[in-house]
Short mmCIF file of C-alpha atoms and ligand atoms in Angstrom, two decimals:
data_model
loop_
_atom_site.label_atom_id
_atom_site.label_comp_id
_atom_site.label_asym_id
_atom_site.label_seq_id
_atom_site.Cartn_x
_atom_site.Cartn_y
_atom_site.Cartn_z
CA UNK A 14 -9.88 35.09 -5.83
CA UNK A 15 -11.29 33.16 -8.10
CA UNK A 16 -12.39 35.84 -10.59
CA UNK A 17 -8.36 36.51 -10.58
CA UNK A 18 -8.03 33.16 -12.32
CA UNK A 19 -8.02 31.79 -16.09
CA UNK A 20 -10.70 28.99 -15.92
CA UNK A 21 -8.41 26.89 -18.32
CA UNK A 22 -9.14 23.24 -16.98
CA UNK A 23 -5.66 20.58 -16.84
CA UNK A 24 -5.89 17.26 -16.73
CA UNK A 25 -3.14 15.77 -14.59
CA UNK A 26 -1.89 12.41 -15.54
CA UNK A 27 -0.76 9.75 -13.39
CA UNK A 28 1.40 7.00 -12.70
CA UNK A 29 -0.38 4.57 -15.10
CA UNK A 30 -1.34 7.46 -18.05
CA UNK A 31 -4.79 7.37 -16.49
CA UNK A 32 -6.35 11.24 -16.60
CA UNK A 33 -7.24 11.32 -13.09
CA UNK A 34 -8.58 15.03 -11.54
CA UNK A 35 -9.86 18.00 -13.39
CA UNK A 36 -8.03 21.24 -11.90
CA UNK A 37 -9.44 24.38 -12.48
CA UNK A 38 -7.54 27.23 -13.31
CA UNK A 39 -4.07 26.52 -11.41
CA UNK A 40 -1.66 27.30 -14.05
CA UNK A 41 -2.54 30.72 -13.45
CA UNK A 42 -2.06 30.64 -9.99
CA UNK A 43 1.87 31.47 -9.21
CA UNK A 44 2.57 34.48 -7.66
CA UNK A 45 -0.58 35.02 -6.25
CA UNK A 46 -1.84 34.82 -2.28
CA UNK A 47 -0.11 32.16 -0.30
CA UNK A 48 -2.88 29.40 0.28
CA UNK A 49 -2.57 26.85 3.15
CA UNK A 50 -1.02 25.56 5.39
CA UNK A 51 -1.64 21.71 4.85
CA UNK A 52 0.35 19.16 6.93
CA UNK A 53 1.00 15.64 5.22
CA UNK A 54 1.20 13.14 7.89
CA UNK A 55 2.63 9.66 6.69
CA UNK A 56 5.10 9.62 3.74
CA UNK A 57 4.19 6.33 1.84
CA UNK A 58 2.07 6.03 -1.77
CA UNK A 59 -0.61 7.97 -0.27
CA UNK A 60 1.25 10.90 1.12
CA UNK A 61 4.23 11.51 -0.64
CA UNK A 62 2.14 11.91 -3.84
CA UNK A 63 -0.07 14.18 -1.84
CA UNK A 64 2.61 16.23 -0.87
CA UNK A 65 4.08 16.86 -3.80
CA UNK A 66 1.29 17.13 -5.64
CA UNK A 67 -0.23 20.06 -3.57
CA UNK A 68 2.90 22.00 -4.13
CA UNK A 69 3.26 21.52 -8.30
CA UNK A 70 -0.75 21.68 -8.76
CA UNK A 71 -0.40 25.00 -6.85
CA UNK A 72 2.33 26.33 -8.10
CA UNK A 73 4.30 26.56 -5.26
CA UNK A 74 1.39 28.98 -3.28
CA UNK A 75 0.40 26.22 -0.36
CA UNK A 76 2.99 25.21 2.08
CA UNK A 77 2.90 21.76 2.67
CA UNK A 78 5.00 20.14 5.46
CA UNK A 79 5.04 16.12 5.75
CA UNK A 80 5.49 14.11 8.84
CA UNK A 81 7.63 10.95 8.55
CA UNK A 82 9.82 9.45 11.11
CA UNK A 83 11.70 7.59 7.92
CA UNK A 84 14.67 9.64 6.27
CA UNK A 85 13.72 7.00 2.96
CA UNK A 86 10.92 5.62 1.44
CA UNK A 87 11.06 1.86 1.57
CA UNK A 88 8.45 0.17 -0.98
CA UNK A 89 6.26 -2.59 0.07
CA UNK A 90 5.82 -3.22 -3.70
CA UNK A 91 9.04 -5.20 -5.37
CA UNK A 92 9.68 -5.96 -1.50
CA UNK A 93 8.90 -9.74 -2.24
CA UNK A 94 11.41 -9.87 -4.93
CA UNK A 95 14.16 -8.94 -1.34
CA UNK A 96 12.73 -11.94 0.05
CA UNK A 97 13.30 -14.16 -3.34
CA UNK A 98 16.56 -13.15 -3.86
CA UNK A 99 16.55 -10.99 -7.03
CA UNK A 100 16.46 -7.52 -5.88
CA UNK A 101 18.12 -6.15 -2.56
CA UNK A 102 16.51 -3.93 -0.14
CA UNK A 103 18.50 -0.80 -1.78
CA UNK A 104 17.21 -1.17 -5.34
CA UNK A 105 13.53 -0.42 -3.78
CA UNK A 106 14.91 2.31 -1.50
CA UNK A 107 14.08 6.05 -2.19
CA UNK A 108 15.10 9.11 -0.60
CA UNK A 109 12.97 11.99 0.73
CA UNK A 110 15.49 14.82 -0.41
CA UNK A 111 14.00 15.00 -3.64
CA UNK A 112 10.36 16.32 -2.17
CA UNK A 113 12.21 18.89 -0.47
CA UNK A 114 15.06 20.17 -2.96
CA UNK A 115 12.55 19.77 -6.10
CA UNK A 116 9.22 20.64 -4.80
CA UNK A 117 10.12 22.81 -1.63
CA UNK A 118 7.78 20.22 0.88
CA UNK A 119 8.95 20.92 4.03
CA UNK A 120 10.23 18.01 5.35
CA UNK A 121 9.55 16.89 9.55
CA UNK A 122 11.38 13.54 10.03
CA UNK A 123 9.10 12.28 13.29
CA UNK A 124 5.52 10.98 14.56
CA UNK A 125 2.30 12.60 14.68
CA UNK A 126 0.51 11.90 17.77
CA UNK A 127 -1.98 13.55 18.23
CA UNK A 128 -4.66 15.59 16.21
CA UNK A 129 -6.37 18.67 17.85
CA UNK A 130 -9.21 19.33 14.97
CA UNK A 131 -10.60 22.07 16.91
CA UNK A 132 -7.47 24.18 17.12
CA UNK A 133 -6.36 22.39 13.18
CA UNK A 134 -3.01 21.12 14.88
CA UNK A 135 -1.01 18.53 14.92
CA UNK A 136 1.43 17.64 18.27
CA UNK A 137 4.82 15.81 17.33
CA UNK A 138 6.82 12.75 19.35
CA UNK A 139 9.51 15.25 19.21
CA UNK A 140 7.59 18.16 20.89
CA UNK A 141 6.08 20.52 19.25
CA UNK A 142 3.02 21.32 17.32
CA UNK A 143 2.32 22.40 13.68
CA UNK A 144 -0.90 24.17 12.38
CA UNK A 145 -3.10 23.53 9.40
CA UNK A 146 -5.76 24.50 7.05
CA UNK A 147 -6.45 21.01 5.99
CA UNK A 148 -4.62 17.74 7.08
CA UNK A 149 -4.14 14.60 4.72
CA UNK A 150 -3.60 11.38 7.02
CA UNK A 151 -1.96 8.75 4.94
CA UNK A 152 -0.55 6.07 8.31
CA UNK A 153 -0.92 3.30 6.17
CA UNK A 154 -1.80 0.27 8.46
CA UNK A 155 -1.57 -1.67 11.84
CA UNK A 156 -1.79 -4.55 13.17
CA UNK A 157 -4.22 -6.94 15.05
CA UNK A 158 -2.43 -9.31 17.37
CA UNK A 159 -5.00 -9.20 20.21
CA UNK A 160 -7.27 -12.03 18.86
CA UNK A 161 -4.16 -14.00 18.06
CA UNK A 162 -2.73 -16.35 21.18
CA UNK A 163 0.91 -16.35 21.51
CA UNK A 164 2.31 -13.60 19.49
CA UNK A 165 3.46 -11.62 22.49
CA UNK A 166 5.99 -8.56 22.10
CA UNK A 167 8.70 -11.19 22.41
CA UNK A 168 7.01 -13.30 19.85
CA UNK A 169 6.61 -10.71 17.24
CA UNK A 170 10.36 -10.18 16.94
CA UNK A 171 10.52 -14.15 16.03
CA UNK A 172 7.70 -14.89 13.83
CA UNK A 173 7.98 -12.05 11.75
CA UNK A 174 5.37 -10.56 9.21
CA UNK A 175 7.59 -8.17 6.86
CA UNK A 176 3.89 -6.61 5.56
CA UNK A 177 5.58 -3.11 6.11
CA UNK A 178 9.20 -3.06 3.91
CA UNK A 179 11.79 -2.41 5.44
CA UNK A 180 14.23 -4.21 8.56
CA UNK A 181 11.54 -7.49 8.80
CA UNK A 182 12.09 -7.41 4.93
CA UNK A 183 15.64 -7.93 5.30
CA UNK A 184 15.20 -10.35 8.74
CA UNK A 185 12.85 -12.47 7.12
CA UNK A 186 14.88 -12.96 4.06
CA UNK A 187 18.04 -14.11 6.62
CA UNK A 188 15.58 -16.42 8.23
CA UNK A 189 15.16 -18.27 4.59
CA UNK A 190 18.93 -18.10 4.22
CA UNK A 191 19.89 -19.71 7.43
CA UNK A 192 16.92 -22.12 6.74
CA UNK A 193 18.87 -26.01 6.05
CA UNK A 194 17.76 -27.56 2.47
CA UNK A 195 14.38 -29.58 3.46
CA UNK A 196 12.90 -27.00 5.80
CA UNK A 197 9.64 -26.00 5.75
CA UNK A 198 8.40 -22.09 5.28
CA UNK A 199 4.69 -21.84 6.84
CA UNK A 200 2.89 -18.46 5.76
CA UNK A 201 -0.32 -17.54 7.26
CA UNK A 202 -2.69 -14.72 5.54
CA UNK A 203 -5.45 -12.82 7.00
CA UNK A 204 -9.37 -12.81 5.84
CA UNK A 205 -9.49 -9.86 3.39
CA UNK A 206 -9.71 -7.03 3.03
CA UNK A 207 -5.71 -6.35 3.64
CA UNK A 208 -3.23 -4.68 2.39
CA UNK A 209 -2.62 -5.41 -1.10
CA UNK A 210 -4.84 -8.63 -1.99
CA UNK A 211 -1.94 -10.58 -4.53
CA UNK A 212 1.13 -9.76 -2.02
CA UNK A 213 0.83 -13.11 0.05
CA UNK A 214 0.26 -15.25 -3.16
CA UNK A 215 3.10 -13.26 -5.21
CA UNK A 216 5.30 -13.70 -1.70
CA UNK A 217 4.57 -17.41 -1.58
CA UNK A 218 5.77 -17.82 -5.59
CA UNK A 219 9.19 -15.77 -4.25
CA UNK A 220 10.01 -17.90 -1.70
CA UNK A 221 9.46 -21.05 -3.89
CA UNK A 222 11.38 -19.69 -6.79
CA UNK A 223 14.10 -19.09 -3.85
CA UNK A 224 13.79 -22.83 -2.59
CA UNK A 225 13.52 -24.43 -6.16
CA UNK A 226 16.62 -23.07 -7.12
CA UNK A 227 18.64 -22.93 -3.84
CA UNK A 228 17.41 -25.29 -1.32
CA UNK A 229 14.98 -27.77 -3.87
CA UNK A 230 14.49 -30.47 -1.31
CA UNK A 231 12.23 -27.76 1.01
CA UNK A 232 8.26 -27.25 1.22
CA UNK A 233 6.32 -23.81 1.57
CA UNK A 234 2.74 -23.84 2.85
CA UNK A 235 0.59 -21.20 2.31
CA UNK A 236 -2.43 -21.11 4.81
CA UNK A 237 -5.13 -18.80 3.37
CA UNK A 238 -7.75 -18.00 5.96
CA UNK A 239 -9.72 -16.85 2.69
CA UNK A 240 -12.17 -19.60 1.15
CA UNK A 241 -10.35 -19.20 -2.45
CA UNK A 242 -7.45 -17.61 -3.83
CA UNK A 243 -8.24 -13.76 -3.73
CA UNK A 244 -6.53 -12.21 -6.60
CA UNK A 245 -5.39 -13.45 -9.84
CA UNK A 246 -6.32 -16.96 -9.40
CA UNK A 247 -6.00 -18.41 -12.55
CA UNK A 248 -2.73 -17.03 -13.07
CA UNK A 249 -1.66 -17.92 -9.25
CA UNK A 250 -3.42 -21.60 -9.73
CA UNK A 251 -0.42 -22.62 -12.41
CA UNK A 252 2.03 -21.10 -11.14
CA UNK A 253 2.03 -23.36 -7.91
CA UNK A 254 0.43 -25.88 -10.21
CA UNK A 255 3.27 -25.94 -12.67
CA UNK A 256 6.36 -24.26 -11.63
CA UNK A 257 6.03 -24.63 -8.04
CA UNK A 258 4.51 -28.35 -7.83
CA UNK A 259 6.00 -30.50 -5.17
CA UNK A 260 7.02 -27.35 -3.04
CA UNK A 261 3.81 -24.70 -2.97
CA UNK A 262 1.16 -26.68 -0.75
CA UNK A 263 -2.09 -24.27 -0.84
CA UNK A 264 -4.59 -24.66 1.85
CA UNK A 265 -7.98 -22.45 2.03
CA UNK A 266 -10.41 -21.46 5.15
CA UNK A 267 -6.87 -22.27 6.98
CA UNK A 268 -7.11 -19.19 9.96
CA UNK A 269 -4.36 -19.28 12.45
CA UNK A 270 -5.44 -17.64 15.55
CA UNK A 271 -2.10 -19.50 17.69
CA UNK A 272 1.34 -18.85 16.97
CA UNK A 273 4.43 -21.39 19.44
CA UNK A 274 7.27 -18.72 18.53
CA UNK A 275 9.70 -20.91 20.40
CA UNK A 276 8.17 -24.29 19.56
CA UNK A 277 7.48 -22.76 15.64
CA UNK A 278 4.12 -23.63 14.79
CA UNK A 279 0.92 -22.37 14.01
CA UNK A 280 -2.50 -23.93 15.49
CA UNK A 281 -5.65 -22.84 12.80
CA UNK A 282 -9.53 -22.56 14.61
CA UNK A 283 -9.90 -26.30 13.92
CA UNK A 284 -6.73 -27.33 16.26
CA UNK A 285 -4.44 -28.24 13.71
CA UNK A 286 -1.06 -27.69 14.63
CA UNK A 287 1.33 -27.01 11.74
CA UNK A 288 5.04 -27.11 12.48
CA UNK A 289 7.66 -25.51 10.15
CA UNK A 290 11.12 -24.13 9.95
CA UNK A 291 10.53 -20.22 9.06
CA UNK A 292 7.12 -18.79 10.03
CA UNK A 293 5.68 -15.95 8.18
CA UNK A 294 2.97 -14.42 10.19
CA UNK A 295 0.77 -11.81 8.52
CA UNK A 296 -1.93 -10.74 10.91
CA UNK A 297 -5.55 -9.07 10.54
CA UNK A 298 -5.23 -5.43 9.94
CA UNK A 299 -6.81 -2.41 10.88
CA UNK A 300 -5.79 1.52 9.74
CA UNK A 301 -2.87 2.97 11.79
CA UNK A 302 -3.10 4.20 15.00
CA UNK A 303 -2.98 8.22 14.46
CA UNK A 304 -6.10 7.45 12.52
CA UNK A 305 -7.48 5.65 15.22
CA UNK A 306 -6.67 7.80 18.16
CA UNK A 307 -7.78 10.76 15.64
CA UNK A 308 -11.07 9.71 15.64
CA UNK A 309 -11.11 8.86 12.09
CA UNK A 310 -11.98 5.20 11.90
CA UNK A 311 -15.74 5.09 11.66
CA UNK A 312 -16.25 0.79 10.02
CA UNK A 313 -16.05 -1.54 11.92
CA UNK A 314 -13.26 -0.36 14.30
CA UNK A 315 -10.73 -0.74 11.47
CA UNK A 316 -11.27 1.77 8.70
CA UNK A 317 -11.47 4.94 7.91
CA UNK A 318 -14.63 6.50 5.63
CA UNK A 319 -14.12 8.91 3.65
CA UNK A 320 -15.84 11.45 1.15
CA UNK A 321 -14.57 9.94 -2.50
CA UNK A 322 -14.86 13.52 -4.29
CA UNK A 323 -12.09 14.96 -1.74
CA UNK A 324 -10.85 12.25 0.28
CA UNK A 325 -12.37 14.16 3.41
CA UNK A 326 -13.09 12.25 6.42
CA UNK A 327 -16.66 11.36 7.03
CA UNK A 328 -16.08 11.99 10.44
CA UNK A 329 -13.25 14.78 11.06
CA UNK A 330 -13.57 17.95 9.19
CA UNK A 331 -10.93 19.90 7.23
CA UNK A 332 -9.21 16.19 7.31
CA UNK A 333 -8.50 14.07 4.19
CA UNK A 334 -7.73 10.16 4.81
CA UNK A 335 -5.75 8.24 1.84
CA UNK A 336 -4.74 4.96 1.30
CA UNK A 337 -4.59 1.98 3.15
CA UNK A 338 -6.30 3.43 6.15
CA UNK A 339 -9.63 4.35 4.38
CA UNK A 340 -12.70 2.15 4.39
CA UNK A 341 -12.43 0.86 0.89
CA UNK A 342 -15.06 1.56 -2.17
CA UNK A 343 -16.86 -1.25 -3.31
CA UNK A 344 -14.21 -3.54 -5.47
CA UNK A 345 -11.09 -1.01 -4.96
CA UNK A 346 -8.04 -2.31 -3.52
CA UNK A 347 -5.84 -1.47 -0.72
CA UNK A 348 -2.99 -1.16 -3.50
CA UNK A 349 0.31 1.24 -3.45
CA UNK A 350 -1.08 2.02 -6.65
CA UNK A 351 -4.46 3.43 -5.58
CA UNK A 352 -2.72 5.10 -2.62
CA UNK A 353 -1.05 7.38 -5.06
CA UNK A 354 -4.32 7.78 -6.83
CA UNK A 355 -6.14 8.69 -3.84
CA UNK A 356 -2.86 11.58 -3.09
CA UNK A 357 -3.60 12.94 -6.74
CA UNK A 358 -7.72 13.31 -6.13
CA UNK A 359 -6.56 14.63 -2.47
CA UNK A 360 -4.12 17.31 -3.77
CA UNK A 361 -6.89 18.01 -6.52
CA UNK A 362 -9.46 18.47 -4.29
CA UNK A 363 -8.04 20.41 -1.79
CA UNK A 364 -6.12 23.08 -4.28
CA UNK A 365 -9.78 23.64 -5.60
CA UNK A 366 -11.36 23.80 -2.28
CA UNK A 367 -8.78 26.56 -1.10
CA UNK A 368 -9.37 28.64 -4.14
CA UNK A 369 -12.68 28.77 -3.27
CA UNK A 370 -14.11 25.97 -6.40
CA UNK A 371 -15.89 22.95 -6.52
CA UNK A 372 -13.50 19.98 -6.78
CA UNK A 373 -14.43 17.57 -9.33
CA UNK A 374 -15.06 13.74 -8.88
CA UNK A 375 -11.89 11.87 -9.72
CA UNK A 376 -11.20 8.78 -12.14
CA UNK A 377 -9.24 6.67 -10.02
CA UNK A 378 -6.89 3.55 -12.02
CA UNK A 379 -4.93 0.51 -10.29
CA UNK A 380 -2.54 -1.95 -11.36
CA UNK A 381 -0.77 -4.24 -9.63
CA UNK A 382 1.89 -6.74 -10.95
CA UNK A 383 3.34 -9.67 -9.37
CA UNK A 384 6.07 -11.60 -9.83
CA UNK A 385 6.06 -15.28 -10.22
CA UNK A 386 9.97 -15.55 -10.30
CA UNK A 387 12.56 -13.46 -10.67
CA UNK A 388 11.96 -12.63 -14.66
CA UNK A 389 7.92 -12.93 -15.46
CA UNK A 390 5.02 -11.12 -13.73
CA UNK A 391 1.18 -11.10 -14.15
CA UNK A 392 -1.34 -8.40 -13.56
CA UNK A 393 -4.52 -6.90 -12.56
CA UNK A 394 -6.00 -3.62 -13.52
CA UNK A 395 -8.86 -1.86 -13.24
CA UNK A 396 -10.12 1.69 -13.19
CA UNK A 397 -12.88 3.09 -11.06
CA UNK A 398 -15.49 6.07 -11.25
CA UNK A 399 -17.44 8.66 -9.64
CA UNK A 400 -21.62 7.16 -9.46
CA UNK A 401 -23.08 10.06 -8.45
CA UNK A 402 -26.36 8.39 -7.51
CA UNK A 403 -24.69 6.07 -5.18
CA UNK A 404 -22.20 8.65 -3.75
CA UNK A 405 -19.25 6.75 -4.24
CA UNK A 406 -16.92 5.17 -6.38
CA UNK A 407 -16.68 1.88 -9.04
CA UNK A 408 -15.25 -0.16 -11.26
CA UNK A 409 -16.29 1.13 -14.83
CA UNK A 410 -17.41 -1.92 -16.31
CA UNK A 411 -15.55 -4.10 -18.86
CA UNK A 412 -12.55 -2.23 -17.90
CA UNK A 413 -9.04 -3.96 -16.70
CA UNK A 414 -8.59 -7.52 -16.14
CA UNK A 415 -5.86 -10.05 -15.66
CA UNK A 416 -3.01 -11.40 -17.70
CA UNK A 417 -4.01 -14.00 -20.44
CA UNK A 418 -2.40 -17.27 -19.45
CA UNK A 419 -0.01 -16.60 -22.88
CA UNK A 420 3.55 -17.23 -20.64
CA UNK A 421 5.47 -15.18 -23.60
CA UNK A 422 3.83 -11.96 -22.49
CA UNK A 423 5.02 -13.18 -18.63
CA UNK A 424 7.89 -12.47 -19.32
CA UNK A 425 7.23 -9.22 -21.10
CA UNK A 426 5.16 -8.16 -17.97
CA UNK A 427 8.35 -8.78 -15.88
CA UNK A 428 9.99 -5.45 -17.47
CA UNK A 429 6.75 -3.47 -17.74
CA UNK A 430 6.41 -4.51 -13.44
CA UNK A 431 10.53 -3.16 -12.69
CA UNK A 432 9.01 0.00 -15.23
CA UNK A 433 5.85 0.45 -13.22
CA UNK A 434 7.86 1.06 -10.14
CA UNK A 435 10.34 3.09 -11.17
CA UNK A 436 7.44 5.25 -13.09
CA UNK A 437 5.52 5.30 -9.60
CA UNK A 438 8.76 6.20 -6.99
CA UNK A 439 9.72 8.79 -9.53
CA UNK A 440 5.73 10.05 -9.90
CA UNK A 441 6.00 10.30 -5.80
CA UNK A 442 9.23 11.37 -4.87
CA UNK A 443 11.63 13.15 -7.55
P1 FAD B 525 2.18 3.38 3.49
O1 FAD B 525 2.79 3.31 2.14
O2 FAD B 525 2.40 2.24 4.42
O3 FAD B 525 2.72 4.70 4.18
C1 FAD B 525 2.39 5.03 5.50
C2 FAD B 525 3.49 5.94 6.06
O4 FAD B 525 2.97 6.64 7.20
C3 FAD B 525 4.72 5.17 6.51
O5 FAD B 525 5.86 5.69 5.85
C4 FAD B 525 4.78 5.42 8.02
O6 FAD B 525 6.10 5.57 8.50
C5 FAD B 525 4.00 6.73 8.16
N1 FAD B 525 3.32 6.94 9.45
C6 FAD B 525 2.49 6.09 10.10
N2 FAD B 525 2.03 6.65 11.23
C7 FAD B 525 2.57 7.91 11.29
C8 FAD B 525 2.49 8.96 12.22
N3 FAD B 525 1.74 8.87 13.34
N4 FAD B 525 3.19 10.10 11.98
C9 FAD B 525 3.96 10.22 10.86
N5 FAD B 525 4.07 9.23 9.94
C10 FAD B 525 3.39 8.09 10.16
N6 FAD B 525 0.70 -2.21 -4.02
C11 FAD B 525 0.76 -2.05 -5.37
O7 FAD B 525 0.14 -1.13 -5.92
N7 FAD B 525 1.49 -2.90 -6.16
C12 FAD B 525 2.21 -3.92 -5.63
O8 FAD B 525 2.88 -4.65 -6.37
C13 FAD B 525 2.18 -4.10 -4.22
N8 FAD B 525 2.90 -5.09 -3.65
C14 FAD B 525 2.94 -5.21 -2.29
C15 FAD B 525 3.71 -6.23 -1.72
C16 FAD B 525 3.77 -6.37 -0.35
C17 FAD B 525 4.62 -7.46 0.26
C18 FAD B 525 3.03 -5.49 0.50
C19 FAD B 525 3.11 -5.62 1.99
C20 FAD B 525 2.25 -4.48 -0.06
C21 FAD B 525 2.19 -4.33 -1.45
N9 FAD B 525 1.39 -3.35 -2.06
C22 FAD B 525 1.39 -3.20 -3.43
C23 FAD B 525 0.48 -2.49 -1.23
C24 FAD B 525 1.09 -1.13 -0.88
O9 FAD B 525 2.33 -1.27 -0.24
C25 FAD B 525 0.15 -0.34 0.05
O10 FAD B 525 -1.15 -0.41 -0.46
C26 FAD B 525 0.61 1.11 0.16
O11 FAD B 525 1.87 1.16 0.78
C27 FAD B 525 -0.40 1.97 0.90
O12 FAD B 525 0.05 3.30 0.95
P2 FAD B 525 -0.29 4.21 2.24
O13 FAD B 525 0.17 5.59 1.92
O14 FAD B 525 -1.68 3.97 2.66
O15 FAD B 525 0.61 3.58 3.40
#
């Protein structure tokens, strides 16, 4: 087969402008022998761009179904600006259809729940089973309550941690509402890594820009079971310094491991009891439970390693693990951004593989803005490469950074953050 195609090399370019896989020879490719089947399971950053990306990269020749029990994609990015007030849960709200009517992925609204590697199927929650060639996993994450007293099933529907967008997104922000002017708002943050390293810090600015300008006389605490601020901190630092002083208390090594639902308070490893009005729990994490009952999780019980050339699983053949759920490279973050990177090196790697080629390392870029009120946003950005000698990938050096402290350019970064994410949802799912 692959003597029947031009060796013409593309470059495809992604969200950020960043070149990101080589792809040999797939312009040449429509019309020729059907390829596949893969099976997407999970239709978040990770998957969605995998899924659509298989399908334009080749031309249409692999059929590509994707498993999601959502009929639309609800963005954890922006989701903090729902809980501030500024955006509403529709304006980050994105339907499937568009995978299906522009791209032809076939589109299985349910759960995976089991994987049968030997046989290369999938069974549904909705009966059923579908085969594949190759399988991209993209669950995204779970969480771990078990070490943490007191958040029962009953308790979970109380203290809530809206870490995954969507209904607790919308329930937390009625929580703030209903909250009287001189409450308190406790949030409690899990020892890294987690999902996106900013998001508590950028959620804690939110919710005080929220308070400042609608209920001024109330506090937000922000216990950080990390030793120091983990992303961004100079640019975090002043903003609770200076635009949140007098509401944003920041406490570090601060690691709740007791939640009183009814009695709303939070107990840290030292005994300190902390009572408040709204509780915002977000608990340890771990990669999603497909990926776990798969098999797939092979660090530390939590994540899942992976080859970095083709996203393969280190453990599970003819599977590819994205996103969240992967046991991250050294310095690369657990980012919506890098999700969609890791679909683009995935749908790279695996059109190459099934045309018989060698897939070719990927550049990977992130960059993730936050929001310090409704108007200006910071960032960090970095981009990451192949080290062949080490086997995996990192941070090119001297490249990316953070926001100068210049508030002007704020302000600027504010548009450029709404742009990112309409450049990204688009780049996924139109
Ligand atoms: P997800 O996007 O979570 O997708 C997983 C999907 O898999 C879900 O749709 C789920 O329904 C589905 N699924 C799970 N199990 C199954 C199953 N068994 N069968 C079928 N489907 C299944 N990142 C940024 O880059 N920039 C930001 O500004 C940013 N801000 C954030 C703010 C907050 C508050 C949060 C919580 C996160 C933020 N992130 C940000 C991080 C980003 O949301 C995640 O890194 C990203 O969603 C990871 O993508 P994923 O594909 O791994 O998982």
């Amino acid at each position: 087969m692959t003597n029947q195609l031009s060796r013409r090399t593309l470059l495809k370019v992604g969200a950020s402008g960043t070149a990101l896989a080589a792809i040999g020879g797939c312009a040449s490719m429509s019309g020729g022998t059907p390829l596949g089947p893969v099976v997407v399971v999970g239709g978040g950053y990770g998957g969605a761009t995998a899924a659509k990306d298989l399908r334009m990269w080749a031309e249409g020749r692999i059929q590509v179904t994707l498993v999601e029990p959502n009929r639309s994609f609800v963005s954890c990015p922006m989701s903090n600006l729902v809980l501030g007030g500024s955006r509403s849960i529709d304006q980050i709200t994105v339907p499937y259809s568009g995978l299906e009517k522009n791209h032809g992925v076939k589109l299985v609204h349910d759960m995976v729940v089991a994987i049968d590697a030997a046989k290369r199927e999938v069974r549904l929650a909705g009966g059923g089973t579908l085969g594949y060639d190759r399988l991209v996993v993209s669950p995204g994450i779970e969480f771990m309550y078990e070490g943490i007293a007191g958040m029962n099933a009953a308790a979970q529907q109380q203290v809530l941690h809206a870490w995954k967008a969507g209904p607790q997104t919308v329930a937390l922000r009625r929580q703030l509402e209903a909250m009287p002017d001189g409450g308190t708002v406790l949030i409690s943050m899990p020892l890294a890594p987690y999902r996106c390293p900013p998001g508590p810090y950028e959620r804690a600015c939110q919710i005080a820009w929220y308070l400042k300008t609608a209920k001024p006389k109330s506090k937000l605490l922000l216990l950080d079971a990390n030793p120091d601020i983990t992303s961004k901190k100079p640019l975090f630092s002043r903003a609770f310094g200076e635009d949140y002083k007098g509401i944003v208390e920041y406490r570090t090594a601060a690691v709740v491991n007791e939640v009183d639902a009814g009695g709303k308070s939070f107990k840290t490893e030292f005994g300190d009891v902390i009572k408040g009005d709204v509780l915002n729990f977000i608990p340890p994490m771990r990669a999603a439970n497909i990926a776990r009952d798969a098999g797939l999780i092979t660090a530390n019980n939590r994540w899942c390693g992976v080859d970095w050339v083709t996203l393969e699983s280190t453990a599970v053949k003819n599977v590819h693990v994205l996103g969240d759920a992967t046991l991250s490279a050294p310095a690369m973050p657990k980012s919506g951004h890098m999700a969609n990177q890791h679909g683009k090196a995935a749908a790279a790697a695996i059109v190459e593989l099934m045309s018989g080629r060698t897939p070719s390392p990927p550049m990977m870029a992130n960059t993730c803005y936050s929001y310090i009120d409704d108007k200006n946003a910071v960032h960090v950005s970095s981009v990451h490469r192949w080290v062949p000698d080490k086997k995996t990938i990192e941070p090119v050096q001297g490249s990316g950074g953070i926001s100068t402290q210049d508030r002007a350019s704020w302000a600027l970064e504010g548009n450029y953050a709404w742009g990112w994410a309409q450049t990204i949802w688009a780049d996924m799912l139109v």
